[in-house]
Short mmCIF file of C-alpha atoms in Angstrom, two decimals:
data_model
loop_
_atom_site.label_atom_id
_atom_site.label_comp_id
_atom_site.label_asym_id
_atom_site.label_seq_id
_atom_site.Cartn_x
_atom_site.Cartn_y
_atom_site.Cartn_z
CA MET A 912 92.65 114.04 104.96
CA LYS A 913 95.34 113.13 106.98
CA LYS A 914 98.77 113.64 105.26
CA ARG A 915 100.61 110.57 104.97
CA VAL A 916 103.83 110.65 106.78
CA VAL A 917 107.29 109.13 106.30
CA VAL A 918 110.82 108.57 107.53
CA THR A 919 113.74 110.11 105.61
CA GLY A 920 116.74 109.96 107.90
CA LEU A 921 117.65 107.98 111.27
CA GLY A 922 120.25 109.39 113.85
CA VAL A 923 121.40 107.37 116.56
CA VAL A 924 124.00 108.03 119.55
CA CYS A 925 124.21 104.70 122.34
CA PRO A 926 126.08 101.79 123.98
CA VAL A 927 126.28 99.68 120.77
CA GLY A 928 127.78 102.46 118.28
CA ILE A 929 127.31 106.18 117.35
CA GLY A 930 125.70 106.38 113.97
CA VAL A 931 123.40 103.96 112.13
CA ALA A 932 125.28 101.99 110.45
CA GLU A 933 127.94 101.11 113.55
CA SER A 934 124.57 100.52 115.72
CA TRP A 935 122.64 98.57 113.39
CA ARG A 936 125.35 96.00 112.61
CA ALA A 937 126.37 95.44 115.92
CA ILE A 938 122.71 94.71 116.96
CA CYS A 939 122.25 92.23 114.03
CA GLU A 940 125.21 90.66 114.95
CA GLY A 941 124.38 90.45 118.94
CA ARG A 942 126.51 92.38 120.47
CA SER A 943 125.85 94.00 124.14
CA GLY A 944 127.13 97.41 124.88
CA ILE A 945 126.94 96.81 128.73
CA THR A 946 129.95 97.33 130.97
CA ARG A 947 131.45 98.05 134.04
CA ILE A 948 130.08 101.79 135.16
CA THR A 949 132.88 104.31 134.06
CA ARG A 950 131.04 107.58 135.25
CA PHE A 951 131.54 106.87 138.37
CA ASP A 952 133.54 104.32 141.25
CA PRO A 953 130.39 101.60 140.99
CA SER A 954 132.31 99.73 144.14
CA PRO A 955 129.67 101.16 146.76
CA TYR A 956 126.91 99.81 144.78
CA GLU A 957 124.74 97.04 144.45
CA THR A 958 124.56 97.59 140.61
CA GLN A 959 128.22 98.32 138.88
CA ILE A 960 126.99 98.14 135.44
CA ALA A 961 125.44 99.84 132.50
CA GLY A 962 124.96 100.92 128.71
CA GLU A 963 127.78 103.69 128.60
CA VAL A 964 127.96 105.60 125.45
CA LYS A 965 131.58 104.86 124.36
CA GLY A 966 134.11 106.84 122.25
CA PHE A 967 131.88 109.94 121.88
CA ARG A 968 133.60 113.59 121.94
CA ALA A 969 131.13 116.37 121.86
CA GLU A 970 133.65 118.61 120.30
CA ASP A 971 133.23 116.29 117.24
CA TRP A 972 129.43 117.24 116.74
CA MET A 973 129.32 120.79 118.19
CA SER A 974 131.33 124.05 118.84
CA LYS A 975 133.97 123.90 121.69
CA LYS A 976 132.23 126.42 123.83
CA ASP A 977 128.59 124.59 123.55
CA ALA A 978 130.52 121.04 123.89
CA LYS A 979 131.41 122.31 127.15
CA ARG A 980 128.81 123.61 128.35
CA PHE A 981 125.98 121.18 127.36
CA GLU A 982 124.87 118.25 129.45
CA PRO A 983 125.52 115.28 127.60
CA PHE A 984 121.86 114.19 127.29
CA ILE A 985 122.21 117.58 125.09
CA SER A 986 124.98 116.51 123.28
CA TYR A 987 123.71 113.43 122.80
CA ALA A 988 120.43 114.58 121.07
CA VAL A 989 122.28 117.39 118.41
CA ALA A 990 124.87 114.56 117.71
CA ALA A 991 121.85 112.58 116.97
CA THR A 992 119.88 115.03 115.17
CA ARG A 993 123.14 115.77 112.99
CA LEU A 994 123.34 112.19 111.99
CA ALA A 995 119.85 112.20 110.84
CA LEU A 996 119.20 115.43 108.92
CA ASP A 997 122.70 114.16 106.94
CA ASP A 998 121.28 111.13 106.74
CA ALA A 999 118.05 112.47 104.88
CA GLY A 1000 119.51 114.99 102.69
CA LEU A 1001 117.52 117.51 104.87
CA ALA A 1002 118.92 121.28 104.77
CA VAL A 1003 116.96 123.69 107.01
CA THR A 1004 116.87 126.98 105.89
CA ALA A 1005 115.85 130.34 106.89
CA ASP A 1006 112.75 129.64 103.67
CA ASN A 1007 111.92 125.93 105.71
CA GLY A 1008 112.98 126.32 109.20
CA PRO A 1009 109.62 127.39 110.26
CA ARG A 1010 108.16 124.43 108.69
CA ILE A 1011 110.85 122.33 110.08
CA GLY A 1012 109.40 121.53 114.42
CA VAL A 1013 111.71 119.29 116.95
CA VAL A 1014 110.16 117.09 119.59
CA THR A 1015 111.97 115.13 121.89
CA GLY A 1016 111.68 113.08 125.10
CA CYS A 1017 113.79 112.70 128.02
CA GLY A 1018 112.42 111.26 131.44
CA LEU A 1019 115.50 113.19 133.63
CA GLY A 1020 117.79 115.45 131.91
CA GLY A 1021 120.41 117.17 133.51
CA LEU A 1022 120.51 114.85 136.40
CA ARG A 1023 124.39 114.29 136.45
CA PHE A 1024 124.51 118.51 136.92
CA MET A 1025 121.92 118.61 139.76
CA GLU A 1026 124.42 116.22 141.99
CA GLU A 1027 127.00 118.39 141.06
CA THR A 1028 125.43 121.77 141.75
CA ILE A 1029 124.01 120.37 145.31
CA LEU A 1030 127.49 118.95 146.32
CA ASN A 1031 128.73 122.58 145.60
CA ILE A 1032 125.88 124.47 147.29
CA HIS A 1033 126.95 122.57 150.30
CA ALA A 1034 130.67 122.74 149.98
CA ASN A 1035 131.31 126.63 148.53
CA GLY A 1036 128.07 128.16 148.99
CA PRO A 1037 125.46 129.33 146.70
CA ARG A 1038 127.64 132.26 144.93
CA ARG A 1039 129.71 129.45 143.51
CA VAL A 1040 126.39 127.71 141.37
CA SER A 1041 127.28 127.94 137.80
CA PRO A 1042 125.03 130.42 135.73
CA PHE A 1043 123.81 127.38 133.43
CA PHE A 1044 123.06 125.11 135.97
CA ILE A 1045 119.05 125.56 135.44
CA PRO A 1046 119.03 125.76 131.72
CA MET A 1047 121.24 123.09 131.21
CA MET A 1048 119.24 120.82 133.67
CA ILE A 1049 115.98 121.56 132.11
CA GLY A 1050 114.65 118.41 129.25
CA ASN A 1051 113.42 120.95 126.95
CA MET A 1052 116.87 122.28 126.60
CA ALA A 1053 117.24 119.11 123.64
CA PRO A 1054 114.40 120.00 121.59
CA GLY A 1055 115.43 123.74 122.03
CA MET A 1056 119.49 123.82 121.42
CA ILE A 1057 118.10 121.62 118.32
CA SER A 1058 116.10 124.46 117.14
CA ILE A 1059 118.76 126.88 117.82
CA LEU A 1060 121.75 125.46 116.26
CA PHE A 1061 119.84 123.73 113.54
CA GLY A 1062 117.79 126.39 112.50
CA ALA A 1063 113.95 124.73 112.87
CA LYS A 1064 111.24 126.92 114.09
CA GLY A 1065 108.56 125.11 113.52
CA PRO A 1066 106.57 122.97 116.42
CA ASN A 1067 108.96 122.87 119.58
CA LEU A 1068 108.19 120.40 122.70
CA SER A 1069 109.52 118.00 125.01
CA PHE A 1070 108.17 115.02 126.39
CA ALA A 1071 108.97 114.11 130.10
CA THR A 1072 106.89 111.11 130.39
CA ALA A 1073 109.23 108.46 131.80
CA CYS A 1074 110.29 105.38 129.53
CA ALA A 1075 107.44 106.49 127.23
CA ALA A 1076 109.27 109.86 126.57
CA GLY A 1077 110.84 109.12 123.00
CA ALA A 1078 107.81 107.29 121.49
CA HIS A 1079 105.33 109.80 123.02
CA ALA A 1080 107.52 112.45 120.88
CA VAL A 1081 107.76 110.78 117.57
CA GLY A 1082 103.75 109.70 118.23
CA ASP A 1083 103.35 113.30 118.25
CA SER A 1084 105.21 114.79 115.84
CA PHE A 1085 103.47 112.36 113.56
CA LYS A 1086 100.12 113.95 114.26
CA ILE A 1087 101.40 117.21 113.83
CA ILE A 1088 102.67 115.96 110.04
CA GLN A 1089 99.46 114.57 109.64
CA GLU A 1090 97.26 117.77 110.27
CA GLY A 1091 99.59 119.91 108.36
CA ARG A 1092 100.92 122.03 110.81
CA ALA A 1093 104.85 121.33 109.29
CA ASP A 1094 106.17 119.60 106.98
CA ALA A 1095 108.73 118.14 108.84
CA MET A 1096 110.15 117.17 112.44
CA ILE A 1097 113.07 116.31 114.19
CA THR A 1098 112.30 113.64 116.93
CA GLY A 1099 113.11 111.17 119.10
CA GLY A 1100 114.51 110.63 123.14
CA THR A 1101 117.81 111.83 124.58
CA GLU A 1102 118.75 110.62 127.96
CA ALA A 1103 122.31 110.62 130.10
CA VAL A 1104 121.71 109.28 133.68
CA ILE A 1105 124.18 107.01 134.86
CA SER A 1106 125.15 108.80 137.81
CA PRO A 1107 125.36 107.85 141.72
CA SER A 1108 121.68 109.00 142.65
CA CYS A 1109 120.24 107.29 139.39
CA ILE A 1110 121.93 103.86 140.43
CA ALA A 1111 121.18 104.46 144.12
CA GLY A 1112 117.67 105.15 143.50
CA PHE A 1113 116.55 102.13 140.84
CA ASN A 1114 118.88 99.64 143.24
CA ALA A 1115 116.34 101.27 146.40
CA MET A 1116 113.19 99.84 144.08
CA LYS A 1117 115.28 96.27 143.31
CA ALA A 1118 114.94 97.15 139.42
CA LEU A 1119 118.13 97.15 138.12
CA SER A 1120 120.02 93.95 137.85
CA THR A 1121 122.91 92.67 139.94
CA ARG A 1122 124.73 90.71 137.55
CA ASN A 1123 128.21 92.46 137.75
CA ALA A 1124 130.62 89.86 136.84
CA GLU A 1125 128.72 89.19 133.22
CA PRO A 1126 127.78 92.50 132.12
CA GLU A 1127 127.07 91.60 128.80
CA ARG A 1128 124.62 88.54 130.00
CA ALA A 1129 122.86 90.98 132.46
CA SER A 1130 120.06 92.66 130.02
CA ARG A 1131 117.86 89.40 129.73
CA PRO A 1132 114.70 90.26 128.21
CA PHE A 1133 112.04 87.55 128.50
CA ASP A 1134 114.42 84.94 130.02
CA ARG A 1135 113.19 83.03 132.94
CA ASP A 1136 116.40 83.98 135.10
CA ARG A 1137 116.24 87.97 134.00
CA ASP A 1138 116.79 90.39 137.84
CA GLY A 1139 116.28 93.39 136.44
CA PHE A 1140 117.04 96.16 134.09
CA VAL A 1141 120.59 97.58 133.15
CA PRO A 1142 120.29 101.47 132.57
CA GLY A 1143 121.66 102.77 129.38
CA GLU A 1144 122.36 105.89 127.70
CA GLY A 1145 121.94 108.08 124.22
CA ALA A 1146 119.25 109.19 121.58
CA GLY A 1147 117.82 108.16 118.81
CA ILE A 1148 116.14 110.57 116.18
CA VAL A 1149 113.81 110.02 113.31
CA ILE A 1150 113.57 112.93 110.60
CA LEU A 1151 109.77 112.36 109.95
CA GLU A 1152 108.14 113.89 106.48
CA GLU A 1153 105.07 114.64 104.73
CA LEU A 1154 105.11 112.26 101.77
CA ASP A 1155 104.58 114.97 99.30
CA HIS A 1156 107.50 117.23 100.91
CA ALA A 1157 109.52 113.99 100.82
CA ARG A 1158 109.01 113.32 97.10
CA ARG A 1159 109.60 116.83 96.01
CA ARG A 1160 113.03 116.88 97.15
CA GLY A 1161 113.66 113.57 95.89
CA ALA A 1162 114.36 111.89 99.82
CA ARG A 1163 115.36 107.90 100.03
CA ILE A 1164 112.48 106.57 102.41
CA TYR A 1165 112.97 103.85 105.01
CA ALA A 1166 109.51 103.46 106.12
CA GLU A 1167 106.06 104.90 106.47
CA MET A 1168 104.58 105.77 109.74
CA ILE A 1169 101.29 104.70 109.88
CA GLY A 1170 100.00 104.64 113.76
CA TYR A 1171 100.26 105.78 117.07
CA GLY A 1172 98.74 104.61 120.61
CA LEU A 1173 99.16 106.13 124.02
CA THR A 1174 97.44 105.41 126.98
CA GLY A 1175 97.35 105.41 130.92
CA ASP A 1176 97.07 102.40 133.20
CA GLY A 1177 95.82 104.22 136.01
CA TYR A 1178 97.04 101.37 138.01
CA HIS A 1179 100.04 102.05 139.86
CA MET A 1180 103.21 104.02 140.67
CA THR A 1181 105.57 102.10 138.90
CA SER A 1182 104.17 98.59 138.17
CA PRO A 1183 102.24 97.50 134.96
CA PRO A 1184 98.79 95.88 135.49
CA PRO A 1185 99.04 91.72 135.50
CA ASP A 1186 96.06 92.24 132.96
CA GLY A 1187 98.22 94.28 130.29
CA ASP A 1188 95.24 96.38 129.75
CA GLY A 1189 96.93 99.78 129.92
CA ALA A 1190 99.48 97.98 127.45
CA ALA A 1191 96.91 95.99 125.47
CA ARG A 1192 94.45 99.50 124.53
CA CYS A 1193 97.77 101.57 123.76
CA MET A 1194 98.46 98.68 121.50
CA GLN A 1195 95.17 98.29 119.55
CA MET A 1196 94.53 101.96 119.61
CA ALA A 1197 97.89 102.23 117.39
CA LEU A 1198 96.22 99.45 114.91
CA ASP A 1199 93.51 101.50 114.56
CA ASP A 1200 94.53 104.67 113.87
CA ALA A 1201 96.73 102.71 111.29
CA GLY A 1202 93.23 101.13 109.87
CA ILE A 1203 94.93 97.61 110.03
CA ALA A 1204 94.10 94.35 111.31
CA CYS A 1205 96.41 92.84 114.26
CA THR A 1206 97.46 89.92 111.53
CA GLU A 1207 99.34 92.46 109.61
CA VAL A 1208 101.93 93.18 112.21
CA ASP A 1209 105.39 90.63 111.75
CA TYR A 1210 107.39 92.25 114.68
CA ILE A 1211 107.07 94.15 117.84
CA ASN A 1212 110.51 95.82 118.99
CA ALA A 1213 109.03 95.39 122.94
CA HIS A 1214 109.41 97.61 125.32
CA GLY A 1215 111.02 94.48 127.07
CA THR A 1216 112.86 95.63 130.27
CA SER A 1217 114.08 92.78 131.58
CA THR A 1218 112.31 92.87 134.58
CA GLU A 1219 110.11 90.12 136.33
CA LEU A 1220 106.71 92.01 135.56
CA ASN A 1221 107.58 93.94 132.73
CA ASP A 1222 108.51 90.97 130.47
CA LEU A 1223 105.21 89.01 131.23
CA TYR A 1224 102.41 91.42 131.75
CA GLU A 1225 103.87 93.05 128.01
CA THR A 1226 103.31 89.42 126.85
CA ARG A 1227 100.00 89.16 128.58
CA ALA A 1228 99.02 92.32 126.73
CA ILE A 1229 100.58 91.16 123.11
CA LYS A 1230 98.14 87.81 123.88
CA ARG A 1231 95.09 89.87 124.22
CA VAL A 1232 95.68 92.24 121.18
CA PHE A 1233 97.07 89.51 118.79
CA GLY A 1234 95.51 86.20 120.22
CA GLU A 1235 96.73 83.28 117.65
CA HIS A 1236 98.41 85.73 115.27
CA ALA A 1237 100.77 86.45 118.57
CA TYR A 1238 102.22 83.17 118.18
CA ARG A 1239 102.94 83.71 114.64
CA LEU A 1240 104.55 87.26 114.80
CA ALA A 1241 108.58 87.80 115.90
CA VAL A 1242 109.50 89.53 119.33
CA SER A 1243 112.10 91.33 120.37
CA SER A 1244 114.32 93.62 122.67
CA THR A 1245 117.12 95.36 121.45
CA LYS A 1246 117.60 96.43 125.48
CA SER A 1247 119.33 93.24 125.47
CA MET A 1248 121.96 94.66 123.92
CA THR A 1249 122.09 98.52 125.08
CA GLY A 1250 120.34 98.17 128.12
CA HIS A 1251 116.96 100.88 128.84
CA LEU A 1252 117.68 104.76 127.99
CA LEU A 1253 114.66 105.59 129.89
CA GLY A 1254 113.80 108.50 128.28
CA GLY A 1255 115.97 108.18 125.26
CA ALA A 1256 114.38 104.39 124.62
CA GLY A 1257 111.54 105.07 122.43
CA GLY A 1258 113.60 107.12 119.87
CA VAL A 1259 116.60 104.34 119.72
CA GLU A 1260 114.10 101.57 119.36
CA ALA A 1261 111.68 103.39 116.98
CA VAL A 1262 115.16 103.85 114.83
CA PHE A 1263 115.81 99.99 115.23
CA SER A 1264 112.25 99.42 114.34
CA VAL A 1265 112.32 101.17 110.78
CA LEU A 1266 115.53 99.58 110.38
CA ALA A 1267 113.73 96.32 110.47
CA VAL A 1268 111.23 97.13 108.20
CA TYR A 1269 113.76 98.80 105.78
CA HIS A 1270 115.81 95.98 105.64
CA ASP A 1271 113.92 92.75 106.13
CA LEU A 1272 115.98 91.78 109.16
CA LEU A 1273 114.84 90.80 112.77
CA PRO A 1274 117.03 92.39 116.03
CA PRO A 1275 117.49 89.19 118.44
CA THR A 1276 117.08 89.51 121.79
CA LEU A 1277 120.20 88.66 123.14
CA ASN A 1278 120.90 86.33 126.51
CA TYR A 1279 117.30 84.07 126.10
CA GLU A 1280 118.09 81.15 127.24
CA ASN A 1281 116.00 79.82 129.49
CA PRO A 1282 112.22 79.82 128.51
CA ALA A 1283 109.84 80.97 131.49
CA GLU A 1284 106.30 79.75 132.01
CA GLU A 1285 103.72 82.40 130.05
CA LEU A 1286 106.78 83.75 128.16
CA ASP A 1287 106.32 81.32 124.83
CA LEU A 1288 106.51 83.82 122.01
CA ASP A 1289 108.71 84.20 119.70
CA TYR A 1290 111.55 86.39 121.03
CA VAL A 1291 114.34 85.85 118.21
CA PRO A 1292 116.47 84.60 120.53
CA ASN A 1293 120.02 85.53 120.43
CA THR A 1294 120.52 85.03 116.89
CA ALA A 1295 119.03 88.14 114.13
CA ARG A 1296 116.29 86.15 111.67
CA ARG A 1297 115.65 87.25 108.01
CA ALA A 1298 111.99 87.33 107.25
CA ARG A 1299 109.65 89.64 105.49
CA VAL A 1300 108.86 92.77 107.66
CA ASN A 1301 106.06 94.86 106.26
CA VAL A 1302 104.74 96.30 109.44
CA ALA A 1303 106.56 96.64 112.94
CA MET A 1304 105.43 97.86 115.95
CA SER A 1305 107.19 99.79 118.73
CA ASN A 1306 106.20 99.94 122.09
CA SER A 1307 107.03 102.27 125.07
CA PHE A 1308 105.61 102.50 128.96
CA GLY A 1309 106.69 104.20 131.57
CA PHE A 1310 106.78 104.80 135.56
CA GLY A 1311 102.76 106.19 136.72
CA GLY A 1312 101.23 104.17 133.87
CA THR A 1313 102.08 105.93 130.95
CA ASN A 1314 102.22 103.93 127.42
CA ALA A 1315 103.38 104.56 123.78
CA THR A 1316 102.84 102.92 120.66
CA LEU A 1317 104.40 103.21 117.34
CA LEU A 1318 103.39 101.49 113.82
CA PHE A 1319 105.78 101.74 110.84
CA ARG A 1320 105.23 100.37 107.27
CA LYS A 1321 107.05 99.44 104.42
CA PHE A 1322 106.91 102.05 102.10
CA THR A 1323 105.35 101.28 98.72
CA GLY A 1324 104.60 104.33 97.22
#
């Protein structure tokens, strides 16, 4: 029989706050973390806004030596892990370390370090390249350093499945525990690529919002006047545990994880199929994995990027899976406040989905002002809402047509 898996700890470093209390309060109050870019001079770029993490000091979370050499995507993941382990009251020791694993997702890794190194080579030659260039650039250094710093010696993996990476990490961690290969998993997503090449690249694709004069109003999922996504950065980490393991140590349980779906569109490099086929099959797979009917889902934390095609096609996919129930459940996008954290999105949004279940509170979709044709579901516009949330679904879809869906249920014993 499959083992039951529960969520016992949460950690967040994101544009609306550092820590669960600060971040969740901002989300429920509908406060945006999107501002003008400060990481570099954005003046020459079509998009000059992003969801940057504010007030983060790496040395507050690790040694000064590590803080100096870690790329931000690693530092964010380490900080979110420390927050999550503290929240769970879970100490990793020499005895239990081999049964605690780490799986994270990251889309682009140390992109900023890569940019700086390439410029350095052209200016000063190859002998001036840092010996930390390769290890600090690769995405799997996030779970690697978490394992090294905290002593978690179980399964150690990194996903690079674009914007679905964080959700794939959580989903596979769920399966690792279900199958008995670990007692607990540190899992989620991280990203820190607010950099010239990232902004220029997405601008070249016409994927980003250019509402530079109104940063807080730029990310507007499902709204008629959406004009692209807003990039964000940060990390979201959840602690998953086998139920009996959590019970033995008297852990507080936020929710039970009950389902995971993953599919491929097989359609286009960057665009989802108009009928939402891949996303629909992904959601259905998660429902089948959980063994529940679609009518049991109360809330969907949508991928909801604020792009013309994603929001429409995801809505079509939801209607395909849920039928008439699609009009009875709530759907919202927290990207309206955090921006799109790319590979980190699935981890942060898993945290918010779990909190929706735990607190019976629906996060809003900020800036939803003008309904559009076909976009006619309950997108929880602008204001958080009290409602019973027994089951929450979280969707993450990535370039290359890679999809992931997670399901969480209120824990009742």
